[in-house]
Short mmCIF file of C-alpha atoms in Angstrom, two decimals:
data_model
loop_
_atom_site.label_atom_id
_atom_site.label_comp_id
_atom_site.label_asym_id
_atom_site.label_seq_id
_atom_site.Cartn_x
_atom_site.Cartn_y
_atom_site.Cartn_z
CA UNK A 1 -16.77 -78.78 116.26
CA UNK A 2 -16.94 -76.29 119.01
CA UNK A 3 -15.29 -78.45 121.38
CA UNK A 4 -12.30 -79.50 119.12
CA UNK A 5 -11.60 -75.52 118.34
CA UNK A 6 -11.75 -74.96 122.36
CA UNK A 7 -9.31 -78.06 122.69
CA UNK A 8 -6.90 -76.46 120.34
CA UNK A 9 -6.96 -73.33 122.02
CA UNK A 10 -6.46 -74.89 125.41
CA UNK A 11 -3.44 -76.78 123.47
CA UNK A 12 -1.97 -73.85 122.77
CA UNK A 13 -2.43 -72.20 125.58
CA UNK A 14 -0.58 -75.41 127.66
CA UNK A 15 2.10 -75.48 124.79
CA UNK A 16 2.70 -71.45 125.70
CA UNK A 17 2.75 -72.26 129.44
CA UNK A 18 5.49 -75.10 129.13
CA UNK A 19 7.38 -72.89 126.77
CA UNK A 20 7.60 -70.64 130.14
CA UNK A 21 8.65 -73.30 132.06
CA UNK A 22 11.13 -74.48 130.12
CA UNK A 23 12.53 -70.75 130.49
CA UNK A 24 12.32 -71.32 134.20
CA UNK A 25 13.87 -74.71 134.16
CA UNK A 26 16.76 -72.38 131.95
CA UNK A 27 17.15 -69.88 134.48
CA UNK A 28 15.82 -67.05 132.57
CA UNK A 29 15.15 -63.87 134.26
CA UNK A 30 11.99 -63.75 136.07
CA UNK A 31 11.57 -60.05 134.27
CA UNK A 32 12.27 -61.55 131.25
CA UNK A 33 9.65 -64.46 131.81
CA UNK A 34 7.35 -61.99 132.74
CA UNK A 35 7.93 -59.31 129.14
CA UNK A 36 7.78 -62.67 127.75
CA UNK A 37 4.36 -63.33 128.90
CA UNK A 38 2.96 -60.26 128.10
CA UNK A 39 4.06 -60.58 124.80
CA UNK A 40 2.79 -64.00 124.21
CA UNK A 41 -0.52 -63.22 125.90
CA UNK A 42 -1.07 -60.25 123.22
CA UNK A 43 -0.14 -62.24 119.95
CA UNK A 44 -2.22 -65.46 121.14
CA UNK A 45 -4.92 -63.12 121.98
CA UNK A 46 -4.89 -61.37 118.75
CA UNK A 47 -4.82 -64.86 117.20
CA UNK A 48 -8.20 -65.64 118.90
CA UNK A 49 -10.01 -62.15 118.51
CA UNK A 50 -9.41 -62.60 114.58
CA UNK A 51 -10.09 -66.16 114.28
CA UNK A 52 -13.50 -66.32 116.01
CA UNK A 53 -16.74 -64.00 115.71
CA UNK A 54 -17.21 -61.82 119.18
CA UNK A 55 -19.77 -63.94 121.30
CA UNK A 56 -18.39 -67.57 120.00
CA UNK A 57 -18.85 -70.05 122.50
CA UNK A 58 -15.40 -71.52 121.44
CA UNK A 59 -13.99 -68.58 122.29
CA UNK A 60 -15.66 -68.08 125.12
CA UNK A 61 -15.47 -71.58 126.69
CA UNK A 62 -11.37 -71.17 126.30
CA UNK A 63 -11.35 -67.93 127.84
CA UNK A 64 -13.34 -69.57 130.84
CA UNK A 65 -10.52 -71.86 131.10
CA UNK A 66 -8.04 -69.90 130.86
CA UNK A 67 -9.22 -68.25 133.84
CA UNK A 68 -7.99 -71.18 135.92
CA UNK A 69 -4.93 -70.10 135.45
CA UNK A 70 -5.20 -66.22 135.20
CA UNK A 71 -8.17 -65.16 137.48
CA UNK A 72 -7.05 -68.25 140.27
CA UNK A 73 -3.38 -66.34 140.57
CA UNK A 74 -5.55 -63.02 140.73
CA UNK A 75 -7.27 -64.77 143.50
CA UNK A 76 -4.24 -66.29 144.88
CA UNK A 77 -2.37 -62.67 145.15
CA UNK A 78 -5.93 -61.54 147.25
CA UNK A 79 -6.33 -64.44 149.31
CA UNK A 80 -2.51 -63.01 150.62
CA UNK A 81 -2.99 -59.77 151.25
CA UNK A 82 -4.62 -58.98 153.79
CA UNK A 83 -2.75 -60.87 156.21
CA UNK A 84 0.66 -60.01 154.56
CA UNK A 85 -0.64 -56.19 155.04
CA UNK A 86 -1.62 -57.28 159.38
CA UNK A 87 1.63 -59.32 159.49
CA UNK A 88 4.47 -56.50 157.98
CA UNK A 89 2.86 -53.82 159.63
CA UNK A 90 3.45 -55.54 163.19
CA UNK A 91 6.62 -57.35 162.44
CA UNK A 92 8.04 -53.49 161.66
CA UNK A 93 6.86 -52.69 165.28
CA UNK A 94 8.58 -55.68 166.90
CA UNK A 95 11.85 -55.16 165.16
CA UNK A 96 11.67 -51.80 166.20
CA UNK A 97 12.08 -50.06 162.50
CA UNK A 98 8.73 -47.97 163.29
CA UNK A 99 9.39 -46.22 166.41
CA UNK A 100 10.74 -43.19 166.11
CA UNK A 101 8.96 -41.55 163.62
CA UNK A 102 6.11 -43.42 162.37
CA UNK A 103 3.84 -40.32 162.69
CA UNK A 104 6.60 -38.68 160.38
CA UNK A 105 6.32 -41.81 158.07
CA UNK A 106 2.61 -41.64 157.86
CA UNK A 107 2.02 -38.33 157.19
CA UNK A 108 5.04 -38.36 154.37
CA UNK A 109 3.40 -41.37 153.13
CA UNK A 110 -0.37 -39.89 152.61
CA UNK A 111 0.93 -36.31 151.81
CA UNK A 112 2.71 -37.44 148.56
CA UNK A 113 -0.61 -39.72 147.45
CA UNK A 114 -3.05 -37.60 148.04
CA UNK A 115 -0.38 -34.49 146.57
CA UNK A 116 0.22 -36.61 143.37
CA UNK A 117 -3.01 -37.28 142.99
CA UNK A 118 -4.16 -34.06 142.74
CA UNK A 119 -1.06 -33.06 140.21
CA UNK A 120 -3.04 -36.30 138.68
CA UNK A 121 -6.55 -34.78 138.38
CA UNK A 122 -4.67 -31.11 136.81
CA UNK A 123 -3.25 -34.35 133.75
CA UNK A 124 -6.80 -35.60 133.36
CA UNK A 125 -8.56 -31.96 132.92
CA UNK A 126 -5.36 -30.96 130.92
CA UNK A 127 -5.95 -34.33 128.36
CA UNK A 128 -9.65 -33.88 128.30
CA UNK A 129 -9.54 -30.48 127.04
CA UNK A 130 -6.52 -30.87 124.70
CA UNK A 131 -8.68 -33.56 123.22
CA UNK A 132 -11.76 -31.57 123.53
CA UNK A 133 -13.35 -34.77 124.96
CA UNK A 134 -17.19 -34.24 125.32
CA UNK A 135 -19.92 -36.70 126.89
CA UNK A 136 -22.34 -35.55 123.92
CA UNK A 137 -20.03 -37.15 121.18
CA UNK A 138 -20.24 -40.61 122.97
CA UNK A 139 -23.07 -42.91 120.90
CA UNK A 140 -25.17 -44.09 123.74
CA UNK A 141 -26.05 -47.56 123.09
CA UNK A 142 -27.82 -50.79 125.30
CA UNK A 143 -24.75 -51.60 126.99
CA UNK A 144 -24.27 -47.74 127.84
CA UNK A 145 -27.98 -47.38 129.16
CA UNK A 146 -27.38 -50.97 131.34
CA UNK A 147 -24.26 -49.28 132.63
CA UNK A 148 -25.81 -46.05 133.39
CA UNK A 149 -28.50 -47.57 135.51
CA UNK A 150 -26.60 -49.69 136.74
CA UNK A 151 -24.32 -46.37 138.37
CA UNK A 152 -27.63 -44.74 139.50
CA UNK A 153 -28.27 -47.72 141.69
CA UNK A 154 -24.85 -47.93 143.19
CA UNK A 155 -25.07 -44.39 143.59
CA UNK A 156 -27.75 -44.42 146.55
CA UNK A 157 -25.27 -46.39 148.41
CA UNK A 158 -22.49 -43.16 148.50
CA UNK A 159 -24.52 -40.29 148.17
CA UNK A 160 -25.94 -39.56 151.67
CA UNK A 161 -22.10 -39.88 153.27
CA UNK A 162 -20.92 -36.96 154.23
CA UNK A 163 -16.57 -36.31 154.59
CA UNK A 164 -16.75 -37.00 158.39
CA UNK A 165 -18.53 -40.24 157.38
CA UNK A 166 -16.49 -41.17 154.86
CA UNK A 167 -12.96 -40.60 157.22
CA UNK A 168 -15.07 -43.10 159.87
CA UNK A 169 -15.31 -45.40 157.44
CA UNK A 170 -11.37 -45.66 157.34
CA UNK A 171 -11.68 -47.03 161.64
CA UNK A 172 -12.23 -50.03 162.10
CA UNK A 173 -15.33 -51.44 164.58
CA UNK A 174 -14.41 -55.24 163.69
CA UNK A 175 -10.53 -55.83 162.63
CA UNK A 176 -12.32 -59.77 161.71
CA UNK A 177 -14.54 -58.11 159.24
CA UNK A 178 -11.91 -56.45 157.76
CA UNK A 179 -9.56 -59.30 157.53
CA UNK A 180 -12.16 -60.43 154.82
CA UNK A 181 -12.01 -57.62 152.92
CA UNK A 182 -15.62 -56.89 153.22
CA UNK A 183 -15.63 -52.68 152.49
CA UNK A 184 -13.82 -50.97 150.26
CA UNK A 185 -11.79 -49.46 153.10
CA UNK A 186 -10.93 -53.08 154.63
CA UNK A 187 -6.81 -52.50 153.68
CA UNK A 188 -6.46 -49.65 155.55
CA UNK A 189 -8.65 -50.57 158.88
CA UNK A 190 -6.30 -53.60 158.78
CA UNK A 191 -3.97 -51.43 158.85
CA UNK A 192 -4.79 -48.89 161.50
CA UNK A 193 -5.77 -52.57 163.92
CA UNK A 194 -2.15 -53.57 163.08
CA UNK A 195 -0.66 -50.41 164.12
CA UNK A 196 -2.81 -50.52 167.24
CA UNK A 197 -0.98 -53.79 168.27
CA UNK A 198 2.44 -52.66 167.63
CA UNK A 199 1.90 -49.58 169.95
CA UNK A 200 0.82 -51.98 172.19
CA UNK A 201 3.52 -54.41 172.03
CA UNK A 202 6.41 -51.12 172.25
CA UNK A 203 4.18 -50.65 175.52
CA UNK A 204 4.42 -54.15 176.82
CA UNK A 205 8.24 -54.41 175.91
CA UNK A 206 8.61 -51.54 178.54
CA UNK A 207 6.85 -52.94 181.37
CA UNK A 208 7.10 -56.93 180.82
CA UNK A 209 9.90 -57.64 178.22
CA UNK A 210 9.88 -61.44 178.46
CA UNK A 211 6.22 -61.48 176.97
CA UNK A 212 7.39 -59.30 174.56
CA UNK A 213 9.88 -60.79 173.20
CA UNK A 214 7.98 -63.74 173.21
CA UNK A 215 5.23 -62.33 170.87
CA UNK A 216 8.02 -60.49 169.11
CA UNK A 217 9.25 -64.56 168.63
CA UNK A 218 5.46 -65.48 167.23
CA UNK A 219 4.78 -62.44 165.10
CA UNK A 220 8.81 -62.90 163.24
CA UNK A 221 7.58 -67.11 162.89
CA UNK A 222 4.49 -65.92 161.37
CA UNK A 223 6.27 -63.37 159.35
CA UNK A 224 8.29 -65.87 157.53
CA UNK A 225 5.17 -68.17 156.49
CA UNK A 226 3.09 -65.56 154.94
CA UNK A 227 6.62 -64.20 153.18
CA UNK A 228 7.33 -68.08 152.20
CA UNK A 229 3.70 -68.28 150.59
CA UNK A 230 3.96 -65.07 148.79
CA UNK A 231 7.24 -66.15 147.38
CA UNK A 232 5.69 -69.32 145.77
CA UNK A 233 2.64 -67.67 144.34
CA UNK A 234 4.91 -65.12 142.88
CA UNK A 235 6.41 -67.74 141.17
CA UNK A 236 2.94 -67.74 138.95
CA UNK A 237 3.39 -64.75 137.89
CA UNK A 238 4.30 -65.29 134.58
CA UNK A 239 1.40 -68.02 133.77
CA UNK A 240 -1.03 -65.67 135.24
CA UNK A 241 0.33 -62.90 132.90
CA UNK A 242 0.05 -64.73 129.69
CA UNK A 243 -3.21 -66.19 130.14
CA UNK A 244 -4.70 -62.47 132.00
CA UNK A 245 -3.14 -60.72 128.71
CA UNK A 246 -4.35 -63.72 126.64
CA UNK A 247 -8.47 -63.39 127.87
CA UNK A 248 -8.10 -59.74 127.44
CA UNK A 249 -7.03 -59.00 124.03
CA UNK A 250 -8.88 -62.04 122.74
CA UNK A 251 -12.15 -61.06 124.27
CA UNK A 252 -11.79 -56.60 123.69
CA UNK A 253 -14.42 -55.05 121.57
CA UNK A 254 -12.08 -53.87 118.51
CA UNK A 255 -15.12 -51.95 117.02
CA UNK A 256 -16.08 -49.98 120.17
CA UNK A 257 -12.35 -49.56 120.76
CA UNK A 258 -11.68 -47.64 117.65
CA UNK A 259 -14.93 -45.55 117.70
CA UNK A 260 -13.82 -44.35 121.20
CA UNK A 261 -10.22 -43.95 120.13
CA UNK A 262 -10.02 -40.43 120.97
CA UNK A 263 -11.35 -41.13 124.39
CA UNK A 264 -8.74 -44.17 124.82
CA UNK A 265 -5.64 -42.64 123.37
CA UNK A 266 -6.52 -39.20 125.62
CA UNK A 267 -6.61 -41.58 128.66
CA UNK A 268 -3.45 -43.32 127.73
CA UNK A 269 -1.31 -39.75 127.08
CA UNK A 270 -2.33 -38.66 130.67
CA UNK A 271 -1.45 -41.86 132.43
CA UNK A 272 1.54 -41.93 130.66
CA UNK A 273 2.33 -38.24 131.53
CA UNK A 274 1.74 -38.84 135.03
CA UNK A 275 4.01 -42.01 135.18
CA UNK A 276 6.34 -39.03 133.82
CA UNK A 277 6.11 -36.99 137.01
CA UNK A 278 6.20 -39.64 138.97
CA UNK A 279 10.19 -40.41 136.95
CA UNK A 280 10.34 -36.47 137.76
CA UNK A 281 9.42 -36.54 141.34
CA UNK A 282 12.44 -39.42 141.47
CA UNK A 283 14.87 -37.17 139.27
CA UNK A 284 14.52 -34.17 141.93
CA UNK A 285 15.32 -36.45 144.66
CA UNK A 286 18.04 -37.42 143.17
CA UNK A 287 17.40 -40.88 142.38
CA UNK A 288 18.00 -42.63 138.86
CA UNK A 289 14.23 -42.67 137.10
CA UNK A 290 15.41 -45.43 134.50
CA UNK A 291 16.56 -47.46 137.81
CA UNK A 292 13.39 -47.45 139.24
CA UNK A 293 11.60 -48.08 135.58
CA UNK A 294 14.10 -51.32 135.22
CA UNK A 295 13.20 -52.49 138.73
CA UNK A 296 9.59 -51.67 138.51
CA UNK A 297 8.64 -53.37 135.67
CA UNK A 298 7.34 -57.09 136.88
CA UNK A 299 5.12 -55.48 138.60
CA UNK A 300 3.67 -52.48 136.76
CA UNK A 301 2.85 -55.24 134.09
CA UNK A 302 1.40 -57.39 136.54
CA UNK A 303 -0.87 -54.86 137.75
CA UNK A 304 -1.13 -53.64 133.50
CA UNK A 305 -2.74 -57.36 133.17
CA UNK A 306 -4.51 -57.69 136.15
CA UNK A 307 -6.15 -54.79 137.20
CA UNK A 308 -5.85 -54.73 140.39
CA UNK A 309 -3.53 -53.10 142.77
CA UNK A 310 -4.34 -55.22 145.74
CA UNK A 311 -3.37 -57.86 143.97
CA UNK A 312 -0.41 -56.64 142.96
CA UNK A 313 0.74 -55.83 146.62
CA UNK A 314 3.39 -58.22 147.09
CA UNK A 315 4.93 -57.93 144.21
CA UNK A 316 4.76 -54.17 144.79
CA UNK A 317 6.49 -54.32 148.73
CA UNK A 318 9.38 -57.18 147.23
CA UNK A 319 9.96 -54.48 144.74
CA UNK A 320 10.03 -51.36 147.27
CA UNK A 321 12.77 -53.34 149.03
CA UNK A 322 14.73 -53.77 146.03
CA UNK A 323 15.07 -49.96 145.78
CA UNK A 324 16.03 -49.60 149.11
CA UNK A 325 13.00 -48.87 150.82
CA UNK A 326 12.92 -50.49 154.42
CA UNK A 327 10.25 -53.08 155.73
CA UNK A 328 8.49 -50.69 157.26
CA UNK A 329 7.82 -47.61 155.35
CA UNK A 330 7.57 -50.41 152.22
CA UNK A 331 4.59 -52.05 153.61
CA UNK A 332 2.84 -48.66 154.82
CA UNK A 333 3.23 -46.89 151.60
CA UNK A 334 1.69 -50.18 149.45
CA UNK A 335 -0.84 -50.52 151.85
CA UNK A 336 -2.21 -47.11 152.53
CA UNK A 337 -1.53 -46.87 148.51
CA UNK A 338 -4.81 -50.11 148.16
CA UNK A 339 -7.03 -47.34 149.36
CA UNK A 340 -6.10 -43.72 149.02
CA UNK A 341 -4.95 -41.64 146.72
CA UNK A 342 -4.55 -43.73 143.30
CA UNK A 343 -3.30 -41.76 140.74
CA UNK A 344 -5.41 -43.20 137.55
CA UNK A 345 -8.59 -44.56 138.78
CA UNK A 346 -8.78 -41.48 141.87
CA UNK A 347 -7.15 -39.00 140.01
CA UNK A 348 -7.03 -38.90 136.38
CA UNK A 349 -10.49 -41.15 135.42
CA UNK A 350 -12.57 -38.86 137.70
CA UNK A 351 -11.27 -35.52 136.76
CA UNK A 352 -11.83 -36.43 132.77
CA UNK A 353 -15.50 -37.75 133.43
CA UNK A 354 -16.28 -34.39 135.50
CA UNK A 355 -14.83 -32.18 132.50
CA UNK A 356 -16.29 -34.04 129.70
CA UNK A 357 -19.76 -34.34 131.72
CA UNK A 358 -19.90 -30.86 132.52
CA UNK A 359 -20.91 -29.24 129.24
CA UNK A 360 -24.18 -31.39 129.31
CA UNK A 361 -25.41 -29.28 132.27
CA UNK A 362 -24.15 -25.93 130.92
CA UNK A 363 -20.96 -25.53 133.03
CA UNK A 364 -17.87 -24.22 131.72
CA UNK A 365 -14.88 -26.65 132.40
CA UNK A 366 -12.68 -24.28 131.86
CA UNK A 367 -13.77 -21.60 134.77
CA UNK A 368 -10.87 -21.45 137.15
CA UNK A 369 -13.24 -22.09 139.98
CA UNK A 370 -14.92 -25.01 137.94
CA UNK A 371 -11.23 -26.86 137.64
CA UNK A 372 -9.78 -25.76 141.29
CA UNK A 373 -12.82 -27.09 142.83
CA UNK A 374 -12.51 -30.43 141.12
CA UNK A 375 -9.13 -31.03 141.81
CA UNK A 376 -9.67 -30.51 145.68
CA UNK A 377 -12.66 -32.65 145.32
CA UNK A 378 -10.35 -35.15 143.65
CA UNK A 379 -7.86 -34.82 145.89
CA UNK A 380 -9.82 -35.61 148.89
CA UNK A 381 -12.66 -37.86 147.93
CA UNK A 382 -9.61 -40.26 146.85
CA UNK A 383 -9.78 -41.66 150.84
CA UNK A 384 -10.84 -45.11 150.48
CA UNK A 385 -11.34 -46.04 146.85
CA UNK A 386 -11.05 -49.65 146.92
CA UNK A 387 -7.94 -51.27 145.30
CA UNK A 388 -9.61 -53.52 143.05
CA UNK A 389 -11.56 -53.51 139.41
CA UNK A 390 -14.52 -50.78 140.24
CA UNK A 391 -12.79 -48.81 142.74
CA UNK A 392 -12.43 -46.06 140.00
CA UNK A 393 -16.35 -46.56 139.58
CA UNK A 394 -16.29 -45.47 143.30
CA UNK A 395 -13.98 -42.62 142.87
CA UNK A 396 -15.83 -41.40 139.80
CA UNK A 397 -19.75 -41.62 142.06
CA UNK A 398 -18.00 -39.72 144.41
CA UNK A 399 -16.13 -36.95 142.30
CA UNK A 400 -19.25 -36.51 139.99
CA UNK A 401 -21.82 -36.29 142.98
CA UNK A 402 -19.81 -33.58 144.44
CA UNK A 403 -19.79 -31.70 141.83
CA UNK A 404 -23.85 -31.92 141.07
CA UNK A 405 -23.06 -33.46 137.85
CA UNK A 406 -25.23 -36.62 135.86
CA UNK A 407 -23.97 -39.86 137.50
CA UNK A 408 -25.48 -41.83 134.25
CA UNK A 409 -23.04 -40.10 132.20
CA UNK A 410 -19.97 -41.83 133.53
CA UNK A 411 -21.22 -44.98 132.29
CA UNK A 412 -20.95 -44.04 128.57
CA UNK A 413 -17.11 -45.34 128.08
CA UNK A 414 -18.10 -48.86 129.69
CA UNK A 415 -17.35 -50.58 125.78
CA UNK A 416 -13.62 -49.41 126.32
CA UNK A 417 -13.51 -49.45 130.14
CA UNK A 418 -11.59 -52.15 131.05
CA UNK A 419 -8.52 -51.37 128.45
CA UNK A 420 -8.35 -47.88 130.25
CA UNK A 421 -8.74 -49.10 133.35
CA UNK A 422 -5.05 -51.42 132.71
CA UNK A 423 -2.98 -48.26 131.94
CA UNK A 424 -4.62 -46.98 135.10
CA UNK A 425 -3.82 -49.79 137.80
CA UNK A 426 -0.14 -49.47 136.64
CA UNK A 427 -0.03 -45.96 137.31
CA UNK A 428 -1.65 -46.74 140.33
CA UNK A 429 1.12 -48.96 141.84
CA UNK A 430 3.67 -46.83 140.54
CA UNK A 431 2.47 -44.13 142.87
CA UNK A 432 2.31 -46.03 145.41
CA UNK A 433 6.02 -47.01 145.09
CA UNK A 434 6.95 -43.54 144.25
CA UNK A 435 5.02 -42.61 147.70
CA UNK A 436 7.37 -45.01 149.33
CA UNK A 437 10.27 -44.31 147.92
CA UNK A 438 10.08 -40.25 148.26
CA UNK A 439 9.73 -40.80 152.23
CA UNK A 440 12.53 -43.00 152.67
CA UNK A 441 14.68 -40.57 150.79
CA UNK A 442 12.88 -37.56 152.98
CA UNK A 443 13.40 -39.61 156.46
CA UNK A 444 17.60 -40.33 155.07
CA UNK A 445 16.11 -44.32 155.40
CA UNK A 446 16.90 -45.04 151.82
CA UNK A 447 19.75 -47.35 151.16
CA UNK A 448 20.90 -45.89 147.83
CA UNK A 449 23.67 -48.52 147.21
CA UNK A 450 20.59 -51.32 146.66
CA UNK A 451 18.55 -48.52 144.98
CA UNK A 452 21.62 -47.86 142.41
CA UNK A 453 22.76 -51.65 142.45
CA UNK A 454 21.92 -53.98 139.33
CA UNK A 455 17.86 -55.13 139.43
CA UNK A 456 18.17 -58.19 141.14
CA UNK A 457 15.40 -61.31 140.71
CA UNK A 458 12.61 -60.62 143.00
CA UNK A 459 12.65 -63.23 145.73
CA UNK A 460 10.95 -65.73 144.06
CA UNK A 461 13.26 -68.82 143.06
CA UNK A 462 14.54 -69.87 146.76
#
């Protein structure tokens, strides 16, 4: 019996995927095929959470095979990364569209993250007293204690680094380590190793321009590989959306999700009021915000679905570029955006915990000096959160230690965690773009015809 219910779900689950096909094969929009998938994933996963009892191993068995298809484009979109991070980074040094002002470009670049991320922790203090969200009103249950020992534990391994410590982490003593994304700083060590090289090469092109131009030849060969591969697993996207969206819904804890609705629906009204000021910061530069919303979206609800921003990095550059952000400062801001300040899960999650925990130890969240400490905290302990599920469980040990407050405590919305933590990965990447986006305009390197022109397909049928 079990097995014939898990064949029909699989059955409908294939019939879904060739109905997205067929919209391929019919030249739909890849946006389209992507709100498409989204919406499909919700209803069939709405279908399955009412059909079977939580726990069914029908359920259960068809979510693990749906997985093939959701969690192996997940995995797909990571095994790219890293070398399409190593790979852009030096290709904008040999075509020379870093070398002028790549100190400028950097700076710009981690200003405006760590900036809106502060602006970010102000929305997550605002919503949590607005809401008069309190740790204390928060049943704490077996999953809750698991959770909170599980943060104690995890703890010991951040609290004896001190901020020097923590910037050292960002250097990297082996690029090869790195390259397997081994610490949750591995993005941005890539990073600084790739920059390394392309100082290098400008050096070499001075002295010995035939080698040069010959690694200049290898690096642009190797450039249009990685960009080939990302281009096909793109092309997943939409499968991977409907049967991400699909495991989700179908497997969510409806019961522990209305009990904590407050909690939920204070989360959602920040993130959503920081997307706002990121549409703002656009507005005041002059830029169209419902432009950027149109172009943005494949890949806001990639990263809604998937919860991860590293994942979502290629999709995030293609999209840069379609607003007119160059190579360069495109791959920079997405990169350095894996790792430092993310707007929901550095940011917003954090600053809520602190000012819901803080009552519990008889501190006033409202005392000035209680709320301007936390959002420099915030601000800077955002270095190096990683970009994947859990890096807001980083940025939250982190926040909370510095404060003195209980670590356990942060484990008590775990039931409702990853819903929260969707809206928060989206907000995420959109900072990231916005980071990218604001420098180009600040450096005059935007191209504002393709920003204003009509979204285009990302690059992902050729």
């Amino acid at each position: 019996m079990e097995t014939g219910l898990m064949l029909v779900n699989l059955a409908v689950m294939l019939l879904l995927i060739g109905l997205l096909f067929y919209m391929q094969k019919k030249h739909v929009s890849f946006s389209k095929r992507v709100f498409t998938a989204l919406g499909l994933g919700i209803l069939f996963g709405f279908a399955l959470q009412f059909l079977y009892e939580p726990g069914s191993k029908s359920l259960t068995n068809s979510v693990d095979w749906f997985s093939i298809v959701g969690s192996g484009y997940v995995k797909f979109l990571q095994m790219i990364v890293m070398p399409l991070v190593f790979i852009s980074i030096l290709s904008a040094f040999t075509k020379l569209k870093l070398t002028n002002n790549i100190g400028k470009i950097s700076v710009l670049i981690l200003g405006i993250l760590v900036g809106t991320t502060a602006i970010a922790a102000a929305v997550g203090i605002a919503s949590a007293v607005v809401f008069d969200l309190e740790a204390v009103q928060i049943e704490k249950g077996e999953a809750e204690t698991a959770r909170a020992a599980e943060l104690e534990e995890k703890f010991g391994t951040v609290e004896d680094k001190t901020m020097p410590q923590q910037i050292l982490e960002l250097i990297p003593s082996n690029p090869f380590l790195d390259f397997t994304g081994a610490r949750p700083t591995s993005t941005i060590s890539v990073v600084i190793f790739a920059a390394f090289l392309g100082l290098a090469f400008l050096g070499v092109k001075r002295k010995q321009p035939e080698q040069a131009d010959l690694f200049a030849k290898i690096v642009a060969s190797f450039y249009a590989i990685i960009m080939r591969v990302v281009t096909l697993i793109l092309r997943l996207t939409p499968y991977g959306v409907l049967a991400i969206m699909t495991s989700t819904v179908a497997t969510s804890d409806i019961d522990a999700i209305l009990k904590l609705g407050k909690f939920v629906l204070a989360s959602y009204i920040a993130l959503v009021v920081m997307f706002g000021i990121h549409l703002l910061l656009l507005t005041f530069a002059g830029l169209n915000p419902f432009t950027y919303v149109k172009k943005a979206f494949p890949v806001l609800a990639f990263a809604f679905t998937s919860r991860t921003s590293a994942g979502a990095l290629p999709i995030n550059i293609q999209t840069q570029k379609s607003l007119g952000v160059p190579d360069g400062i495109a791959n920079f801001a997405g990169s350095f955006g894996l790792s430092i300040g993310q707007n929901g899960c550095a940011g917003i999650y954090p600053a809520m915990l602190a000012v819901m925990i803080a009552p519990t130890v008889g501190i006033d969240p409202l005392s000035p000096t209680f709320i301007i400490t936390l959002i420099v905290v915030v601000a800077i302990s955002s270095f190096g959160v990683a970009g994947v599920g859990g890096g807001a469980t980083f940025a939250a040990l982190l926040v909370l230690s510095a404060m003195n407050l209980p670590i356990a405590l942060a484990g008590l919305l775990i039931s409702v965690e990853p819903l929260i933590d969707m809206g928060r990965t989206a907000v995420n990447v959109s900072g990231s773009m916005t980071s990218g986006i604001l420098t180009s305009r600040i450096t005059k390197e935007l191209d504002t015809d393709e920003y204003n022109s009509p979204a285009k397909e990302l690059e992902v049928e050729a």
